[in-house]
PDB file of C-alpha atoms in Angstrom:
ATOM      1  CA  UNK O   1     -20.900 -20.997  26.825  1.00 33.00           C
ATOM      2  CA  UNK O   2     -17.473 -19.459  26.224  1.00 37.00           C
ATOM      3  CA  UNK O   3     -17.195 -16.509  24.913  1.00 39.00           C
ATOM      4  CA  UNK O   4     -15.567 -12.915  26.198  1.00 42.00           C
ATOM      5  CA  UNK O   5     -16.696  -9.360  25.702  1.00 39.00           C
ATOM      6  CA  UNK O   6     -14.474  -7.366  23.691  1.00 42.00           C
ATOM      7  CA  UNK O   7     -15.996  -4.192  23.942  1.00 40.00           C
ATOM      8  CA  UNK O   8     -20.016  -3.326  24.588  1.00 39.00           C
ATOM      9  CA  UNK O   9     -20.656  -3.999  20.996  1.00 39.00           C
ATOM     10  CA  UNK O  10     -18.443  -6.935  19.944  1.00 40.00           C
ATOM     11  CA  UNK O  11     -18.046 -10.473  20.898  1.00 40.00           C
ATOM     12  CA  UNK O  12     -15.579 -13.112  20.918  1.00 43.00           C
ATOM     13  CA  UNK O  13     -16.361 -16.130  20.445  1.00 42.00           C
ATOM     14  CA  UNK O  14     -13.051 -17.970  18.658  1.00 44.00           C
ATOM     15  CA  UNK O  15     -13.631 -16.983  15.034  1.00 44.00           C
ATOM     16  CA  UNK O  16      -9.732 -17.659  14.068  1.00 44.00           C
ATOM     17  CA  UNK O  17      -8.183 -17.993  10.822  1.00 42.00           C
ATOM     18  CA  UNK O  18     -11.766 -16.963   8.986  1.00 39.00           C
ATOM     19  CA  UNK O  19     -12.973 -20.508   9.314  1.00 38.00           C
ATOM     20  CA  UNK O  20     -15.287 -21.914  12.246  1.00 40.00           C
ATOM     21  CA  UNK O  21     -14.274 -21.165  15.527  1.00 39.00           C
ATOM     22  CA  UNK O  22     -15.598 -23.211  18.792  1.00 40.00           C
ATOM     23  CA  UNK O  23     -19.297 -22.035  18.518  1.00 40.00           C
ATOM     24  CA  UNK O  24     -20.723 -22.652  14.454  1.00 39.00           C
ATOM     25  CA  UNK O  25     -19.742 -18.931  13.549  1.00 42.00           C
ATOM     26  CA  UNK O  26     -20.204 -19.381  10.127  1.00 42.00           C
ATOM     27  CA  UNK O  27     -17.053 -17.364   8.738  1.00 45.00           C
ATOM     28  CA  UNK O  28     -16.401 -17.968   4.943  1.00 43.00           C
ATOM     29  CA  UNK O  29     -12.987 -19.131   3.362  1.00 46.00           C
ATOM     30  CA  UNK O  30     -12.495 -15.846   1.724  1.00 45.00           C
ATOM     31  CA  UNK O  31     -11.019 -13.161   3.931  1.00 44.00           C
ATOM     32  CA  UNK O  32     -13.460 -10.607   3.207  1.00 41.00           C
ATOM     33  CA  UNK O  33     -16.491 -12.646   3.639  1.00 41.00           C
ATOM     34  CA  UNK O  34     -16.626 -13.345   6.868  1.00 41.00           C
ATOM     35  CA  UNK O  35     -20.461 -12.114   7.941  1.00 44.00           C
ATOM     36  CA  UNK O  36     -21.962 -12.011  11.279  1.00 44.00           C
ATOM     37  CA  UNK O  37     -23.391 -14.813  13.190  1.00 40.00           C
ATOM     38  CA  UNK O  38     -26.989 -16.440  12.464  1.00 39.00           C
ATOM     39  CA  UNK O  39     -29.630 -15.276  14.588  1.00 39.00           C
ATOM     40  CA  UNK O  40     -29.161 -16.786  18.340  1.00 39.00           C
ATOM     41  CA  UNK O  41     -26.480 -18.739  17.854  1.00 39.00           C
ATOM     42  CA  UNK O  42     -25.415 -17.466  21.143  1.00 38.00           C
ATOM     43  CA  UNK O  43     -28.967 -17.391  22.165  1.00 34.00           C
ATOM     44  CA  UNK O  44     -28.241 -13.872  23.099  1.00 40.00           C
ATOM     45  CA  UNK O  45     -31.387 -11.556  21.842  1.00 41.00           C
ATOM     46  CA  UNK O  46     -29.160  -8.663  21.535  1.00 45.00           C
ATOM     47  CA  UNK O  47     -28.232  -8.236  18.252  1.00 47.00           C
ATOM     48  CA  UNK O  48     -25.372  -5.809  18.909  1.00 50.00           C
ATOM     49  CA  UNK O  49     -23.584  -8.817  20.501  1.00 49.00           C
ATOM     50  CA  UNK O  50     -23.984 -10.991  17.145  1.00 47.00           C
ATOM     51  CA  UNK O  51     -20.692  -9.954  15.704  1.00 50.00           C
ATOM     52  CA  UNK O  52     -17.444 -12.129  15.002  1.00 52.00           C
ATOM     53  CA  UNK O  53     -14.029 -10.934  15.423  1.00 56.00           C
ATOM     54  CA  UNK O  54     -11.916 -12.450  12.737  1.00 60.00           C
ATOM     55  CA  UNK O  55      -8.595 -12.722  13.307  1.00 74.00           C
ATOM     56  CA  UNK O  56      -7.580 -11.952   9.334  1.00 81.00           C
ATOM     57  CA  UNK O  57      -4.804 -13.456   7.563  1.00 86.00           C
ATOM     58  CA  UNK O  58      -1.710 -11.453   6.294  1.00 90.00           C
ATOM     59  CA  UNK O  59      -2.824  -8.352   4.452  1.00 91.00           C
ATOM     60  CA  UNK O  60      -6.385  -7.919   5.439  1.00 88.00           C
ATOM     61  CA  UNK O  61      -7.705  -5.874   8.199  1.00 86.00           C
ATOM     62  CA  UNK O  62     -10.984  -4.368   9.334  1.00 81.00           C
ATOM     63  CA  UNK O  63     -13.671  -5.981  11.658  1.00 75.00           C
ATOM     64  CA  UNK O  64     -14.767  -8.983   8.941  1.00 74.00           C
ATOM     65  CA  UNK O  65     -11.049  -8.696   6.911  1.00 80.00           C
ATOM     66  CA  UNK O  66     -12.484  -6.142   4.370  1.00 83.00           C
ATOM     67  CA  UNK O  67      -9.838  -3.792   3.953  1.00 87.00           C
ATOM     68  CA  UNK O  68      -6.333  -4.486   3.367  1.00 91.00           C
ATOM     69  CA  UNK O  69      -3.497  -3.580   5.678  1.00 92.00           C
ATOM     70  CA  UNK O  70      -0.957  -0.693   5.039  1.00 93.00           C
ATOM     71  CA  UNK O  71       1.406  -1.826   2.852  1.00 94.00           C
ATOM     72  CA  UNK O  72      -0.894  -3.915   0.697  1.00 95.00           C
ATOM     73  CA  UNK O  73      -3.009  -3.398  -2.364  1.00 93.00           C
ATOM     74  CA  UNK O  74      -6.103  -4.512  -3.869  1.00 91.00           C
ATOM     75  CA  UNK O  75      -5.750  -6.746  -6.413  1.00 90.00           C
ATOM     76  CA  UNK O  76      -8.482  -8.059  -8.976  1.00 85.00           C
ATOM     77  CA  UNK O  77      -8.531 -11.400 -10.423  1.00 82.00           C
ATOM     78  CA  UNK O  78     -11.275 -12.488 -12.287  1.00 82.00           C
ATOM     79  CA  UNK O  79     -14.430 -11.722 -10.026  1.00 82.00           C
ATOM     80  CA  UNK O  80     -12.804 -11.199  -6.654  1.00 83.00           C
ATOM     81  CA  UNK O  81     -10.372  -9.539  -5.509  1.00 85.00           C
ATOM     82  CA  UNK O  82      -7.080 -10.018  -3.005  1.00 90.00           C
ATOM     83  CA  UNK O  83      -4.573  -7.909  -0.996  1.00 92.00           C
ATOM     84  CA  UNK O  84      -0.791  -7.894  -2.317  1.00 94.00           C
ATOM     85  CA  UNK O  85       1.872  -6.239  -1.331  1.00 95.00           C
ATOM     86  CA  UNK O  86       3.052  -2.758  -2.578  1.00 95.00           C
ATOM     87  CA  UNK O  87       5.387  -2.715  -5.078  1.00 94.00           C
ATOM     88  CA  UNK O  88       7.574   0.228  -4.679  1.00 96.00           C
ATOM     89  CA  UNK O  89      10.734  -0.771  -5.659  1.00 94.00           C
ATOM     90  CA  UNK O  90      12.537  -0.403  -2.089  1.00 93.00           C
ATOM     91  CA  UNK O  91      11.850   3.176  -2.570  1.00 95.00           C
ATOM     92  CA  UNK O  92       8.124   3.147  -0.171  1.00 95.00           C
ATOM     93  CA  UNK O  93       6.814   0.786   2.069  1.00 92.00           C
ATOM     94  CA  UNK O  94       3.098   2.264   1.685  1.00 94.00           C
ATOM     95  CA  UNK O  95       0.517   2.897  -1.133  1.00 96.00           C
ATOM     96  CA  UNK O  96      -2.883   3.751  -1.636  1.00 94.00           C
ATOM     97  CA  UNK O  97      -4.680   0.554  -0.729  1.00 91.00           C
ATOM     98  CA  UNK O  98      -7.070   1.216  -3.943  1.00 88.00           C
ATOM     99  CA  UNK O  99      -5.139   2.548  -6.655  1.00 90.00           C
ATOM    100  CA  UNK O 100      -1.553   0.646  -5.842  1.00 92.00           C
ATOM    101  CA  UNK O 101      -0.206   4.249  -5.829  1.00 96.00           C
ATOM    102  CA  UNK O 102       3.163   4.381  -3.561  1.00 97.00           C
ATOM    103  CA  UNK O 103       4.337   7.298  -1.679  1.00 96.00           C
ATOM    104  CA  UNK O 104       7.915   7.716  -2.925  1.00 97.00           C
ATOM    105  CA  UNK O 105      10.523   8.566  -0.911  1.00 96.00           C
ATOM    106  CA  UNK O 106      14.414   8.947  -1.773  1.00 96.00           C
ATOM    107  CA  UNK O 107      13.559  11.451  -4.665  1.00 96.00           C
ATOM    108  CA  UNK O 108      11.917   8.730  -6.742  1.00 97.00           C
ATOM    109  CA  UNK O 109       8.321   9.447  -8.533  1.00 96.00           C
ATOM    110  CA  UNK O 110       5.587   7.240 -10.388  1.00 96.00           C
ATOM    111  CA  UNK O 111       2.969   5.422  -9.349  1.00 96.00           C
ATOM    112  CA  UNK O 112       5.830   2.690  -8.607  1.00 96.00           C
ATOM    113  CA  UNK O 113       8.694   4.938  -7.349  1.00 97.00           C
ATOM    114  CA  UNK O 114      10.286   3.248 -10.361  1.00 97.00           C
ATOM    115  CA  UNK O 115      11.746   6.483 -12.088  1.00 95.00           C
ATOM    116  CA  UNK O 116      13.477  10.006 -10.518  1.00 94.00           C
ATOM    117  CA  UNK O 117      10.889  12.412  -9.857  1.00 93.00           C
ATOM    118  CA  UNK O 118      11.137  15.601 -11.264  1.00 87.00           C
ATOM    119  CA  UNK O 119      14.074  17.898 -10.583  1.00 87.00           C
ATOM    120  CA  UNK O 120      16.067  14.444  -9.853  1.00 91.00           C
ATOM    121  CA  UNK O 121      18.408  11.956 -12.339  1.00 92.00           C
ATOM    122  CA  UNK O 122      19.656   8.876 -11.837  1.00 93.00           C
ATOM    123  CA  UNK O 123      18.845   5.275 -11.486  1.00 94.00           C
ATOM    124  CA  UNK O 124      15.127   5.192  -9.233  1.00 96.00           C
ATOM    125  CA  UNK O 125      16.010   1.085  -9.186  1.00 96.00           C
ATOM    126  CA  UNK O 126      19.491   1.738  -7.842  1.00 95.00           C
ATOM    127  CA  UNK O 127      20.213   1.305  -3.403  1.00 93.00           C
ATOM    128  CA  UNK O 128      18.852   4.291  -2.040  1.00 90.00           C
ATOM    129  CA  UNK O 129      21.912   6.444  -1.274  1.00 89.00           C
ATOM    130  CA  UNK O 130      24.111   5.270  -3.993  1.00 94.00           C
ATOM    131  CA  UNK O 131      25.631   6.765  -6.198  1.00 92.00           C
ATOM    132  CA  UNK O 132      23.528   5.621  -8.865  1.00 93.00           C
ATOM    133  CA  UNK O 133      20.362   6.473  -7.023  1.00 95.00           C
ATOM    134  CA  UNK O 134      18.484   9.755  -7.970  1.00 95.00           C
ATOM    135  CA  UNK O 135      20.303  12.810  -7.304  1.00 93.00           C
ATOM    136  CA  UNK O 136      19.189  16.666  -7.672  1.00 92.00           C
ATOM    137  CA  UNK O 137      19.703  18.393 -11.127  1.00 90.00           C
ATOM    138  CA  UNK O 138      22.322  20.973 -11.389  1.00 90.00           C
ATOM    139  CA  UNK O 139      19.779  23.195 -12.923  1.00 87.00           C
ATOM    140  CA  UNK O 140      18.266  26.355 -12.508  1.00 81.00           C
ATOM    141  CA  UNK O 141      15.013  26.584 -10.593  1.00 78.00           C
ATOM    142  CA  UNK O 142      12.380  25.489 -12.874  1.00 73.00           C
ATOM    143  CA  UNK O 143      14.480  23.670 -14.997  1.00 78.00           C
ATOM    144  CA  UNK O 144      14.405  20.284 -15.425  1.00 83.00           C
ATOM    145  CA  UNK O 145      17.563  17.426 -16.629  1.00 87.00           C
ATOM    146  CA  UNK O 146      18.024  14.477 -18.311  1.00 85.00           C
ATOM    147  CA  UNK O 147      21.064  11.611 -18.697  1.00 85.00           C
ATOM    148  CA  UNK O 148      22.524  10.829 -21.724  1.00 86.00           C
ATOM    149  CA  UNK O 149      23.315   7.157 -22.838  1.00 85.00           C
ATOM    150  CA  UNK O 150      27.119   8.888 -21.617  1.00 87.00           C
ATOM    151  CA  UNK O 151      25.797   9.547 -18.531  1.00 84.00           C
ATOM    152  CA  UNK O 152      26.420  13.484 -19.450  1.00 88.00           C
ATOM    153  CA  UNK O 153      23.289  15.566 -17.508  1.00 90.00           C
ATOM    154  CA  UNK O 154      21.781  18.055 -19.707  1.00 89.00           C
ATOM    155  CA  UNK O 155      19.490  20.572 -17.919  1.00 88.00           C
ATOM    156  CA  UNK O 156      16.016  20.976 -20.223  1.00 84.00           C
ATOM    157  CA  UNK O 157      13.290  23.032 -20.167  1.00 78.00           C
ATOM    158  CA  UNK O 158      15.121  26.341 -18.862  1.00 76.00           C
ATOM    159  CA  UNK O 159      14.397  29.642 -18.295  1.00 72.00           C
ATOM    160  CA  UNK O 160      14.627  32.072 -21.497  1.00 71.00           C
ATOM    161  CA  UNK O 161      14.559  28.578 -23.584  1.00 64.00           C
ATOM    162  CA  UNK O 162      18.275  27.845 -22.858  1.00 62.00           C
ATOM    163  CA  UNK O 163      19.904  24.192 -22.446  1.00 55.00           C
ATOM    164  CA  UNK O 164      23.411  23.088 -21.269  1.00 53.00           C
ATOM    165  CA  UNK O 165      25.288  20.708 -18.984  1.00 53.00           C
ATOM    166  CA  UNK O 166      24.653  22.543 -15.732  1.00 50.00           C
ATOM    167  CA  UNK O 167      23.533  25.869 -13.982  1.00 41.00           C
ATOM    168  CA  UNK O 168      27.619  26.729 -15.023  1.00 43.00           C
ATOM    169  CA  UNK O 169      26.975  26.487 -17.991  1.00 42.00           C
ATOM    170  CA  UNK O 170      23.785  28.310 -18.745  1.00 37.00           C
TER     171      UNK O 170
END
C-alpha cells in the first residue's frame, strides 16, 4: 500500500479534489461531506489512522472541508449550504464566516462596509482614499453629520441640542 503518515493521528492516502483518491476513500462530491474511511479499508485496526485528508476546493477549509476559509461566507441555498466570498465593498477582505458580517476598515460601517460609519461622511462605495471616500465630521465630540443632496455637511445630534455646518459654526 501507499499511503504516508501525516501526523500520529492522520493519514494520507490521496483523497484530492473531495472525490476518490488511489485507495476507495469514499469522499462525497460536496465539500463538506467528505467522511472518514470504511472500516479496514487500509486494513489497519487502528481506528485513529482511518481519517482522509481532503485537499478542499476554494473556500472551504477544515480536516473534511467543513468550515469555510477567511474571506468567505456561508451561504444557504435551498437545503445546503456553500462558501462565497465576502462582500465588503473593497472596504474588508474578512467577515464573520457565519453571519457575512465584514470588519470595515477605511472608516466605513454596516454589515457590508457599504455606508460611513459613525462620526464619518462621504461616499463608503467611493476608492478608499479619495476624496469622495468617508472622511471625519467637523463636529464636536459626540456629534454626529450628515451630507446634503449639495454636498453641504451639517453636524446633527450636538451637544446642548445645537446644529450647524461645522464645529465653527456651533
Amino acid at each position: 500500500m501507499n499511503y504516508s503518515l501525516i501526523d500520529k493521528k492522520t493519514l494520507d492516502i490521496g483523497c484530492a479534489q473531495n472525490h476518490k483518491g488511489e485507495f476507495d476513500c469514499l469522499c462525497r462530491e460536496r465539500p463538506n461531506d467528505c467522511p472518514f474511511c470504511v472500516s479496514g479499508l487500509w486494513k489497519d485496526p487502528q481506528k485513529e489512522f482511518r481519517k482522509e485528508i481532503c485537499q478542499c476546493p476554494q473556500g472551504y477549509t477544515g480536516a473534511s472541508c467543513e468550515r469555510c476559509m477567511l474571506g468567505y461566507r456561508r451561504e444557504t441555498i435551498g437545503e445546503s449550504t456553500i462558501c462565497i466570498p465576502c462582500t465588503c465593498n473593497n472596504n474588508s477582505d474578512i467577515c464573520d464566516p457565519e453571519t457575512g458580517k465584514c470588519e470595515c476598515r477605511h472608516n466605513t460601517g454596516g454589515l457590508f462596509c457599504d455606508r460611513c460609519a459613525d462620526g464619518y461622511y462621504g461616499n463608503a462605495l467611493a476608492p478608499p482614499g479619495s476624496k469622495e471616500a468617508c472622511q471625519s465630521c467637523p463636529c464636536p465630540i459626540g456629534a454626529k453629520c450628515v451630507e446634503t443632496l449639495l454636498k453641504a455637511v451639517v453636524c446633527v445630534d450636538c451637544p446642548n441640542n445645537r446644529t450647524g455646518k461645522s464645529t465653527s459654526s456651533l
